[in-house]
Amino acid sequence: RSKNNVILVGDPGVGKTAIVLSAYRTLRIKGLAKKMLVLAPLRPVHAVWPAEVKKWEQFSGYSVGVLHGGNKVKVLKQNHDIYVINFEGLQWLSAKLNGKPWPFDVLTVDEISYLKNTQTQRFKCLKPLLNKFDRRWGLTGSPAPNSLLDIFGPQLVIDQGATFGQYISRFRNEYFYPSGYGGYEWKLLPDGEARIHEKLEGKVLRMAATPSLEA
């Protein structure tokens, strides 16, 4: 089951959205997936995902429902293959589907680094829903933009604690030590970075832009 859940790290231009759509299409063809929910910032919700589906011929048979704005109740009732919603809309979606069959079996989190802080409302809203998905995929240009501490939240979303456990306090104490004024700054232990990367092997896929990819 862990192979179903992965973070894809890619530079701009490598086609992360198309890669996810291809994986989803393969699963659909094999009868291993039904509907995909994409959680993303507002701009990709409107400008990226619907456009990418229209752009590629192999995805032309799939419909995209955008769950934002005044029509979102109507869109949710429609039978789309892919539904796209922004982080702030997740609470609404959870309430709307409360007590009803959960229609999505694939979750894609675009810009999963938005979930680096486990204390935010968006994270707390998503966490109890994670069990409802058979597959969880994350997309980002950098999973730990400021510090390797930032990888904990995204990885918890992807594998529900299988890699680093459920609690960031335990993660910090395992790989970091308190430093700075009052001990509020966390620095990596001498072997912390190596051990974190070892834990993430095979769970985070890195794609770098090359001239051939950008052409």
Short mmCIF file of C-alpha atoms in Angstrom, two decimals:
data_model
loop_
_atom_site.label_atom_id
_atom_site.label_comp_id
_atom_site.label_asym_id
_atom_site.label_seq_id
_atom_site.Cartn_x
_atom_site.Cartn_y
_atom_site.Cartn_z
CA ARG A 1 0.00 0.00 0.00
CA SER A 2 2.89 2.39 0.68
CA LYS A 3 3.77 2.26 -3.02
CA ASN A 4 0.42 3.92 -3.72
CA ASN A 5 1.51 7.05 -1.87
CA VAL A 6 4.32 9.31 -3.05
CA ILE A 7 5.56 12.89 -3.23
CA LEU A 8 6.74 14.01 -6.67
CA VAL A 9 9.27 16.82 -6.50
CA GLY A 10 9.84 18.59 -9.80
CA ASP A 11 11.20 21.81 -11.20
CA PRO A 12 8.80 24.05 -13.12
CA GLY A 13 8.31 22.71 -16.61
CA VAL A 14 8.78 18.98 -15.94
CA GLY A 15 5.05 18.32 -16.32
CA LYS A 16 4.05 17.20 -12.83
CA THR A 17 0.35 17.68 -13.59
CA ALA A 18 0.54 15.59 -16.77
CA ILE A 19 2.45 12.86 -14.90
CA VAL A 20 -0.33 12.64 -12.30
CA LEU A 21 -3.02 12.60 -14.98
CA SER A 22 -1.17 9.79 -16.77
CA ALA A 23 -0.93 7.76 -13.57
CA TYR A 24 -4.63 8.34 -12.90
CA ARG A 25 -5.51 7.33 -16.47
CA THR A 26 -3.50 4.11 -16.13
CA LEU A 27 -5.33 3.24 -12.92
CA ARG A 28 -8.68 3.99 -14.53
CA ILE A 29 -7.90 1.74 -17.49
CA LYS A 30 -6.95 -1.07 -15.11
CA GLY A 31 -10.10 -0.52 -13.04
CA LEU A 32 -8.06 0.46 -9.97
CA ALA A 33 -9.37 4.00 -9.55
CA LYS A 34 -12.61 5.88 -9.92
CA LYS A 35 -12.60 9.57 -9.04
CA MET A 36 -9.70 11.85 -8.14
CA LEU A 37 -9.83 14.83 -5.82
CA VAL A 38 -7.17 17.48 -6.42
CA LEU A 39 -6.41 19.85 -3.56
CA ALA A 40 -4.53 22.94 -4.74
CA PRO A 41 -4.04 26.69 -4.35
CA LEU A 42 -6.67 28.77 -6.10
CA ARG A 43 -4.68 29.62 -9.25
CA PRO A 44 -3.95 25.98 -10.22
CA VAL A 45 -7.58 25.09 -9.39
CA HIS A 46 -8.83 27.42 -12.12
CA ALA A 47 -5.91 27.83 -14.51
CA VAL A 48 -3.86 24.64 -14.47
CA TRP A 49 -5.85 21.45 -13.94
CA PRO A 50 -8.81 22.06 -16.30
CA ALA A 51 -6.39 23.36 -18.96
CA GLU A 52 -4.05 20.36 -18.68
CA VAL A 53 -6.90 17.90 -19.14
CA LYS A 54 -8.00 19.75 -22.28
CA LYS A 55 -4.44 20.11 -23.58
CA TRP A 56 -3.62 16.40 -23.95
CA GLU A 57 -5.60 14.13 -26.26
CA GLN A 58 -5.20 11.09 -23.98
CA PHE A 59 -7.09 12.89 -21.21
CA SER A 60 -9.85 14.31 -23.41
CA GLY A 61 -12.36 11.75 -22.17
CA TYR A 62 -12.15 13.00 -18.60
CA SER A 63 -14.24 15.82 -17.19
CA VAL A 64 -13.09 18.23 -14.49
CA GLY A 65 -15.37 19.79 -11.89
CA VAL A 66 -14.10 22.95 -10.19
CA LEU A 67 -15.43 23.14 -6.64
CA HIS A 68 -15.13 26.87 -6.12
CA GLY A 69 -17.49 29.79 -6.38
CA GLY A 70 -21.26 29.95 -6.58
CA ASN A 71 -21.71 26.80 -8.65
CA LYS A 72 -19.80 24.41 -6.40
CA VAL A 73 -22.91 22.72 -4.95
CA LYS A 74 -24.19 22.05 -8.46
CA VAL A 75 -20.74 20.86 -9.65
CA LEU A 76 -20.44 18.42 -6.75
CA LYS A 77 -23.70 16.78 -7.80
CA GLN A 78 -22.45 16.33 -11.37
CA ASN A 79 -20.64 13.15 -12.38
CA HIS A 80 -17.07 14.31 -13.06
CA ASP A 81 -13.93 12.17 -13.12
CA ILE A 82 -11.69 14.76 -11.47
CA TYR A 83 -12.74 17.35 -8.91
CA VAL A 84 -10.47 20.28 -8.06
CA ILE A 85 -10.80 22.32 -4.89
CA ASN A 86 -8.68 24.86 -3.04
CA PHE A 87 -7.37 24.24 0.47
CA GLU A 88 -9.88 26.61 2.05
CA GLY A 89 -12.79 24.76 0.42
CA LEU A 90 -11.98 21.42 2.02
CA GLN A 91 -13.95 22.12 5.18
CA TRP A 92 -17.04 22.87 3.07
CA LEU A 93 -16.57 19.64 1.08
CA SER A 94 -16.15 17.55 4.22
CA ALA A 95 -19.36 18.98 5.69
CA LYS A 96 -21.27 18.51 2.43
CA LEU A 97 -20.32 14.82 2.21
CA ASN A 98 -20.75 14.08 5.91
CA GLY A 99 -22.83 10.93 6.23
CA LYS A 100 -22.80 10.34 2.47
CA PRO A 101 -20.70 7.87 0.43
CA TRP A 102 -17.20 9.24 -0.19
CA PRO A 103 -16.79 9.40 -3.99
CA PHE A 104 -13.00 9.91 -4.27
CA ASP A 105 -10.39 7.17 -4.06
CA VAL A 106 -7.35 9.15 -5.30
CA LEU A 107 -6.07 12.32 -3.61
CA THR A 108 -3.57 14.64 -5.27
CA VAL A 109 -2.25 17.57 -3.26
CA ASP A 110 -0.75 20.17 -5.58
CA GLU A 111 1.83 22.29 -3.74
CA ILE A 112 1.86 19.91 -0.80
CA SER A 113 4.35 22.17 1.00
CA TYR A 114 1.24 24.24 1.89
CA LEU A 115 0.65 21.50 4.48
CA LYS A 116 4.03 21.81 6.19
CA ASN A 117 2.45 23.27 9.35
CA THR A 118 0.41 20.59 11.10
CA GLN A 119 -1.29 23.20 13.32
CA THR A 120 -3.11 24.98 10.50
CA GLN A 121 -6.83 24.65 9.90
CA ARG A 122 -6.26 23.21 6.41
CA PHE A 123 -4.08 20.42 7.80
CA LYS A 124 -6.45 19.61 10.66
CA CYS A 125 -9.35 19.47 8.22
CA LEU A 126 -7.57 17.11 5.83
CA LYS A 127 -6.05 14.70 8.34
CA PRO A 128 -9.25 12.83 9.35
CA LEU A 129 -10.15 12.41 5.66
CA LEU A 130 -6.89 10.71 4.63
CA ASN A 131 -8.16 7.21 5.37
CA LYS A 132 -10.88 7.64 2.76
CA PHE A 133 -8.37 7.59 -0.13
CA ASP A 134 -6.71 4.47 -1.53
CA ARG A 135 -3.90 6.56 -3.02
CA ARG A 136 -2.37 9.86 -1.94
CA TRP A 137 0.01 11.80 -4.16
CA GLY A 138 1.78 15.08 -3.46
CA LEU A 139 3.30 17.55 -5.91
CA THR A 140 5.81 20.27 -5.09
CA GLY A 141 8.82 22.16 -6.33
CA SER A 142 10.38 21.84 -2.88
CA PRO A 143 8.92 19.66 -0.10
CA ALA A 144 11.05 21.37 2.56
CA PRO A 145 11.44 25.00 1.40
CA ASN A 146 12.98 26.38 4.60
CA SER A 147 14.13 23.40 6.65
CA LEU A 148 13.85 19.62 6.67
CA LEU A 149 11.38 20.16 9.50
CA ASP A 150 8.96 21.13 6.73
CA ILE A 151 8.91 17.57 5.33
CA PHE A 152 7.05 16.18 8.34
CA GLY A 153 3.59 17.58 7.49
CA PRO A 154 3.60 16.60 3.79
CA GLN A 155 4.90 13.12 4.55
CA LEU A 156 2.26 12.62 7.24
CA VAL A 157 -0.40 13.46 4.65
CA ILE A 158 1.08 10.95 2.21
CA ASP A 159 1.59 7.95 4.51
CA GLN A 160 -0.29 8.85 7.73
CA GLY A 161 2.82 8.61 9.87
CA ALA A 162 4.37 5.40 8.50
CA THR A 163 7.69 7.17 7.88
CA PHE A 164 8.12 9.68 10.70
CA GLY A 165 5.31 8.89 13.12
CA GLN A 166 2.27 10.94 14.11
CA TYR A 167 3.90 13.68 16.19
CA ILE A 168 6.23 16.43 15.04
CA SER A 169 7.69 16.68 18.56
CA ARG A 170 9.01 13.14 18.24
CA PHE A 171 10.30 13.86 14.72
CA ARG A 172 12.15 16.96 15.94
CA ASN A 173 13.74 15.12 18.84
CA GLU A 174 14.84 12.26 16.59
CA TYR A 175 16.65 14.32 13.95
CA PHE A 176 17.18 17.82 15.40
CA TYR A 177 18.35 19.57 18.54
CA PRO A 178 17.13 22.86 20.08
CA SER A 179 19.37 25.85 19.54
CA GLY A 180 19.28 29.64 19.52
CA TYR A 181 17.68 31.95 22.06
CA GLY A 182 15.38 29.98 24.34
CA GLY A 183 15.91 26.80 22.33
CA TYR A 184 13.27 27.74 19.77
CA GLU A 185 15.50 27.19 16.76
CA TRP A 186 15.93 23.61 15.63
CA LYS A 187 19.14 22.48 13.95
CA LEU A 188 19.87 19.13 12.35
CA LEU A 189 21.84 16.59 14.31
CA PRO A 190 25.14 15.67 12.59
CA ASP A 191 23.56 12.57 11.04
CA GLY A 192 20.01 13.97 10.93
CA GLU A 193 19.89 14.89 7.25
CA ALA A 194 21.34 11.57 6.11
CA ARG A 195 18.88 9.60 8.25
CA ILE A 196 15.90 11.64 7.00
CA HIS A 197 16.90 11.08 3.37
CA GLU A 198 17.35 7.38 4.07
CA LYS A 199 13.84 7.17 5.50
CA LEU A 200 12.43 8.95 2.44
CA GLU A 201 14.14 6.73 -0.11
CA GLY A 202 11.57 5.49 -2.62
CA LYS A 203 8.86 7.68 -1.08
CA VAL A 204 9.89 10.98 -2.66
CA LEU A 205 10.61 11.07 -6.39
CA ARG A 206 12.76 13.89 -7.72
CA MET A 207 12.56 15.17 -11.30
CA ALA A 208 14.86 17.95 -12.50
CA ALA A 209 14.23 20.04 -15.57
CA THR A 210 16.55 19.33 -18.49
CA PRO A 211 16.82 21.09 -21.85
CA SER A 212 14.94 18.20 -23.50
CA LEU A 213 12.11 18.39 -20.98
CA GLU A 214 11.80 22.14 -21.35
CA ALA A 215 11.82 22.08 -25.14
#
